PDB file of C-alpha atoms in Angstrom:
ATOM      1  CA  MET O   2      36.148  76.548 -28.207  1.00  0.00           C
ATOM      2  CA  LYS O   3      33.822  73.588 -29.302  1.00  0.00           C
ATOM      3  CA  ILE O   4      31.626  74.374 -32.036  1.00  0.00           C
ATOM      4  CA  ILE O   5      28.075  72.592 -31.873  1.00  0.00           C
ATOM      5  CA  GLU O   6      25.144  72.817 -34.175  1.00  0.00           C
ATOM      6  CA  SER O   7      22.240  74.558 -32.648  1.00  0.00           C
ATOM      7  CA  PRO O   8      19.546  71.583 -34.225  1.00  0.00           C
ATOM      8  CA  ASN O   9      20.778  69.086 -31.977  1.00  0.00           C
ATOM      9  CA  LEU O  10      20.838  71.172 -28.609  1.00  0.00           C
ATOM     10  CA  PRO O  11      18.601  70.854 -25.604  1.00  0.00           C
ATOM     11  CA  ASP O  12      15.937  73.886 -25.669  1.00  0.00           C
ATOM     12  CA  THR O  13      17.283  75.409 -22.395  1.00  0.00           C
ATOM     13  CA  ILE O  14      20.868  74.971 -21.475  1.00  0.00           C
ATOM     14  CA  SER O  15      21.970  77.141 -18.181  1.00  0.00           C
ATOM     15  CA  PHE O  16      24.228  80.381 -19.050  1.00  0.00           C
ATOM     16  CA  PRO O  17      27.696  78.782 -17.261  1.00  0.00           C
ATOM     17  CA  GLU O  18      27.017  75.771 -19.296  1.00  0.00           C
ATOM     18  CA  GLN O  19      26.312  77.613 -22.582  1.00  0.00           C
ATOM     19  CA  VAL O  20      29.849  79.400 -21.582  1.00  0.00           C
ATOM     20  CA  ARG O  21      31.425  76.224 -20.732  1.00  0.00           C
ATOM     21  CA  ARG O  22      30.447  74.292 -23.881  1.00  0.00           C
ATOM     22  CA  GLY O  23      31.336  77.178 -26.212  1.00  0.00           C
ATOM     23  CA  GLU O  24      28.139  76.840 -28.407  1.00  0.00           C
ATOM     24  CA  LEU O  25      28.594  79.644 -31.190  1.00  0.00           C
ATOM     25  CA  LEU O  26      25.870  78.105 -33.588  1.00  0.00           C
ATOM     26  CA  ASN O  27      23.349  78.494 -30.439  1.00  0.00           C
ATOM     27  CA  VAL O  28      21.733  81.833 -30.653  1.00  0.00           C
ATOM     28  CA  ASP O  29      21.748  82.078 -26.888  1.00  0.00           C
ATOM     29  CA  CYS O  30      25.351  81.291 -26.785  1.00  0.00           C
ATOM     30  CA  PRO O  31      26.964  84.494 -25.611  1.00  0.00           C
ATOM     31  CA  SER O  32      30.259  83.722 -26.505  1.00  0.00           C
ATOM     32  CA  ARG O  33      28.738  85.253 -29.862  1.00  0.00           C
ATOM     33  CA  GLU O  34      29.146  88.695 -28.458  1.00  0.00           C
ATOM     34  CA  VAL O  35      33.046  87.960 -27.935  1.00  0.00           C
ATOM     35  CA  LEU O  36      33.024  87.090 -31.359  1.00  0.00           C
ATOM     36  CA  LYS O  37      31.510  90.054 -32.714  1.00  0.00           C
ATOM     37  CA  ARG O  38      33.781  91.941 -30.782  1.00  0.00           C
ATOM     38  CA  VAL O  39      36.472  90.354 -31.600  1.00  0.00           C
ATOM     39  CA  THR O  40      35.992  89.837 -35.392  1.00  0.00           C
ATOM     40  CA  SER O  41      34.365  93.784 -35.534  1.00  0.00           C
ATOM     41  CA  ARG O  42      36.538  95.841 -38.064  1.00  0.00           C
ATOM     42  CA  TRP O  43      37.862  97.936 -35.159  1.00  0.00           C
ATOM     43  CA  GLY O  44      38.864  95.003 -32.941  1.00  0.00           C
ATOM     44  CA  VAL O  45      40.883  93.270 -35.606  1.00  0.00           C
ATOM     45  CA  LEU O  46      42.496  96.351 -36.167  1.00  0.00           C
ATOM     46  CA  VAL O  47      43.486  97.206 -32.649  1.00  0.00           C
ATOM     47  CA  LEU O  48      44.027  93.545 -32.142  1.00  0.00           C
ATOM     48  CA  ILE O  49      47.090  93.663 -34.760  1.00  0.00           C
ATOM     49  CA  ALA O  50      47.990  97.328 -33.878  1.00  0.00           C
ATOM     50  CA  LEU O  51      48.793  96.151 -30.431  1.00  0.00           C
ATOM     51  CA  SER O  52      50.440  93.176 -31.144  1.00  0.00           C
ATOM     52  CA  ASN O  53      54.039  94.220 -30.530  1.00  0.00           C
ATOM     53  CA  GLU O  54      54.244  96.850 -28.745  1.00  0.00           C
ATOM     54  CA  THR O  55      52.095  99.101 -25.847  1.00  0.00           C
ATOM     55  CA  LEU O  56      50.493 102.375 -27.007  1.00  0.00           C
ATOM     56  CA  ARG O  57      48.711 105.438 -26.076  1.00  0.00           C
ATOM     57  CA  PHE O  58      45.337 106.102 -27.103  1.00  0.00           C
ATOM     58  CA  SER O  59      46.446 108.970 -29.750  1.00  0.00           C
ATOM     59  CA  ALA O  60      48.966 106.827 -31.209  1.00  0.00           C
ATOM     60  CA  LEU O  61      46.970 104.062 -31.766  1.00  0.00           C
ATOM     61  CA  ARG O  62      44.299 106.256 -33.354  1.00  0.00           C
ATOM     62  CA  ARG O  63      47.188 107.377 -35.590  1.00  0.00           C
ATOM     63  CA  LYS O  64      48.411 103.547 -36.238  1.00  0.00           C
ATOM     64  CA  ILE O  65      44.831 102.467 -37.015  1.00  0.00           C
ATOM     65  CA  GLY O  66      43.918 104.699 -40.117  1.00  0.00           C
ATOM     66  CA  GLY O  67      40.405 106.049 -40.270  1.00  0.00           C
ATOM     67  CA  VAL O  68      39.245 104.908 -36.541  1.00  0.00           C
ATOM     68  CA  SER O  69      37.078 107.902 -35.063  1.00  0.00           C
ATOM     69  CA  GLU O  70      38.186 108.748 -31.493  1.00  0.00           C
ATOM     70  CA  LYS O  71      34.642 107.249 -30.626  1.00  0.00           C
ATOM     71  CA  MET O  72      34.198 104.139 -31.709  1.00  0.00           C
ATOM     72  CA  LEU O  73      37.981 103.267 -30.661  1.00  0.00           C
ATOM     73  CA  ALA O  74      37.159 104.351 -26.973  1.00  0.00           C
ATOM     74  CA  GLN O  75      34.480 102.142 -27.529  1.00  0.00           C
ATOM     75  CA  THR O  76      36.489  99.247 -29.107  1.00  0.00           C
ATOM     76  CA  LEU O  77      39.032  99.637 -26.473  1.00  0.00           C
ATOM     77  CA  GLN O  78      36.454  99.213 -23.584  1.00  0.00           C
ATOM     78  CA  ASN O  79      35.146  96.518 -25.259  1.00  0.00           C
ATOM     79  CA  LEU O  80      38.127  94.633 -25.560  1.00  0.00           C
ATOM     80  CA  GLU O  81      39.112  95.254 -21.922  1.00  0.00           C
ATOM     81  CA  GLU O  82      35.871  94.122 -20.441  1.00  0.00           C
ATOM     82  CA  ASP O  83      36.707  90.574 -22.224  1.00  0.00           C
ATOM     83  CA  GLY O  84      40.336  90.604 -21.272  1.00  0.00           C
ATOM     84  CA  PHE O  85      42.298  91.174 -23.766  1.00  0.00           C
ATOM     85  CA  VAL O  86      43.365  94.848 -23.771  1.00  0.00           C
ATOM     86  CA  GLU O  87      44.506  96.010 -20.175  1.00  0.00           C
ATOM     87  CA  ARG O  88      44.225  99.888 -19.925  1.00  0.00           C
ATOM     88  CA  ILE O  89      47.131 101.430 -17.772  1.00  0.00           C
ATOM     89  CA  ALA O  90      46.498 104.806 -16.327  1.00  0.00           C
ATOM     90  CA  TYR O  91      49.562 106.843 -14.759  1.00  0.00           C
ATOM     91  CA  PRO O  92      48.402 109.066 -12.209  1.00  0.00           C
ATOM     92  CA  VAL O  93      50.005 112.313 -13.417  1.00  0.00           C
ATOM     93  CA  VAL O  94      48.903 115.609 -14.814  1.00  0.00           C
ATOM     94  CA  PRO O  95      47.968 115.532 -17.680  1.00  0.00           C
ATOM     95  CA  PRO O  96      46.657 112.015 -17.794  1.00  0.00           C
ATOM     96  CA  HIS O  97      48.842 109.422 -19.125  1.00  0.00           C
ATOM     97  CA  VAL O  98      46.786 106.308 -20.585  1.00  0.00           C
ATOM     98  CA  GLU O  99      48.375 103.383 -22.234  1.00  0.00           C
ATOM     99  CA  TYR O 100      47.272  99.726 -23.661  1.00  0.00           C
ATOM    100  CA  LYS O 101      48.554  96.988 -24.088  1.00  0.00           C
ATOM    101  CA  LEU O 102      47.203  92.737 -25.086  1.00  0.00           C
ATOM    102  CA  THR O 103      46.711  90.475 -22.000  1.00  0.00           C
ATOM    103  CA  SER O 104      48.101  87.148 -22.809  1.00  0.00           C
ATOM    104  CA  LEU O 105      44.842  86.437 -23.598  1.00  0.00           C
ATOM    105  CA  GLY O 106      44.651  89.152 -26.147  1.00  0.00           C
ATOM    106  CA  LYS O 107      47.789  88.134 -27.531  1.00  0.00           C
ATOM    107  CA  GLU O 108      46.149  84.779 -27.527  1.00  0.00           C
ATOM    108  CA  VAL O 109      43.373  85.926 -29.704  1.00  0.00           C
ATOM    109  CA  GLN O 110      45.391  88.438 -31.797  1.00  0.00           C
ATOM    110  CA  GLU O 111      47.756  85.668 -33.115  1.00  0.00           C
ATOM    111  CA  GLN O 112      44.187  84.049 -34.392  1.00  0.00           C
ATOM    112  CA  VAL O 113      43.069  87.124 -36.293  1.00  0.00           C
ATOM    113  CA  GLU O 114      46.336  87.891 -37.730  1.00  0.00           C
ATOM    114  CA  GLY O 115      46.030  84.425 -39.306  1.00  0.00           C
ATOM    115  CA  LEU O 116      43.019  85.420 -40.905  1.00  0.00           C
ATOM    116  CA  ALA O 117      44.653  89.352 -41.608  1.00  0.00           C
ATOM    117  CA  LEU O 118      47.377  87.880 -43.435  1.00  0.00           C
ATOM    118  CA  TRP O 119      45.416  85.379 -45.523  1.00  0.00           C
ATOM    119  CA  LEU O 120      43.126  87.933 -46.475  1.00  0.00           C
ATOM    120  CA  GLU O 121      45.915  90.476 -47.784  1.00  0.00           C
ATOM    121  CA  GLU O 122      47.527  86.997 -49.236  1.00  0.00           C
ATOM    122  CA  ASN O 123      44.083  86.563 -51.354  1.00  0.00           C
ATOM    123  CA  PHE O 124      43.283  90.038 -51.504  1.00  0.00           C
ATOM    124  CA  HIS O 125      43.589  90.243 -55.423  1.00  0.00           C
ATOM    125  CA  ARG O 126      41.711  86.965 -56.095  1.00  0.00           C
ATOM    126  CA  ILE O 127      38.895  88.340 -54.231  1.00  0.00           C
ATOM    127  CA  MET O 128      38.632  91.474 -55.841  1.00  0.00           C
ATOM    128  CA  ALA O 129      39.213  89.504 -59.192  1.00  0.00           C
ATOM    129  CA  LYS O 130      36.112  87.490 -58.366  1.00  0.00           C
ATOM    130  CA  ARG O 131      34.490  91.326 -57.665  1.00  0.00           C
ATOM    131  CA  GLN O 132      34.838  92.249 -60.533  1.00  0.00           C
ATOM    132  CA  GLN O 133      34.223  89.000 -62.418  1.00  0.00           C
ATOM    133  CA  GLN O 134      31.205  89.343 -60.834  1.00  0.00           C
ATOM    134  CA  ALA O 135      30.135  92.738 -61.725  1.00  0.00           C
ATOM    135  CA  ALA O 136      30.875  92.230 -65.303  1.00  0.00           C
ATOM    136  CA  SER O 137      28.520  89.097 -65.548  1.00  0.00           C
TER     137      SER O 137
END
């Protein structure tokens, strides 16, 4: 996705043109909503939790500590709407639903995982900086 600074953009760009160009720095760019969904706390954790397996809702909720049922359902719905997660409903009683990443979801998961790995490897540096700031 190409990121273009908004001061250089025309005042009016059609929706299809915004989507094609992916102008994240433009306040009106619809890709910002996707960015918000993917990089939300729960969005990141869902993508990582589903990275190598298909999970039922309850198993996914257990795997992601601290997420409420409502937030997990909303996050899954958003990621499904954007094409990152596939919801598989089996016609049985009681209902059986599973979630897995789509090929697009695997692509974005790899990007998010890089950020998560960097964060875990550098967390000690971040916490040291926080302590330094608190002491001053």
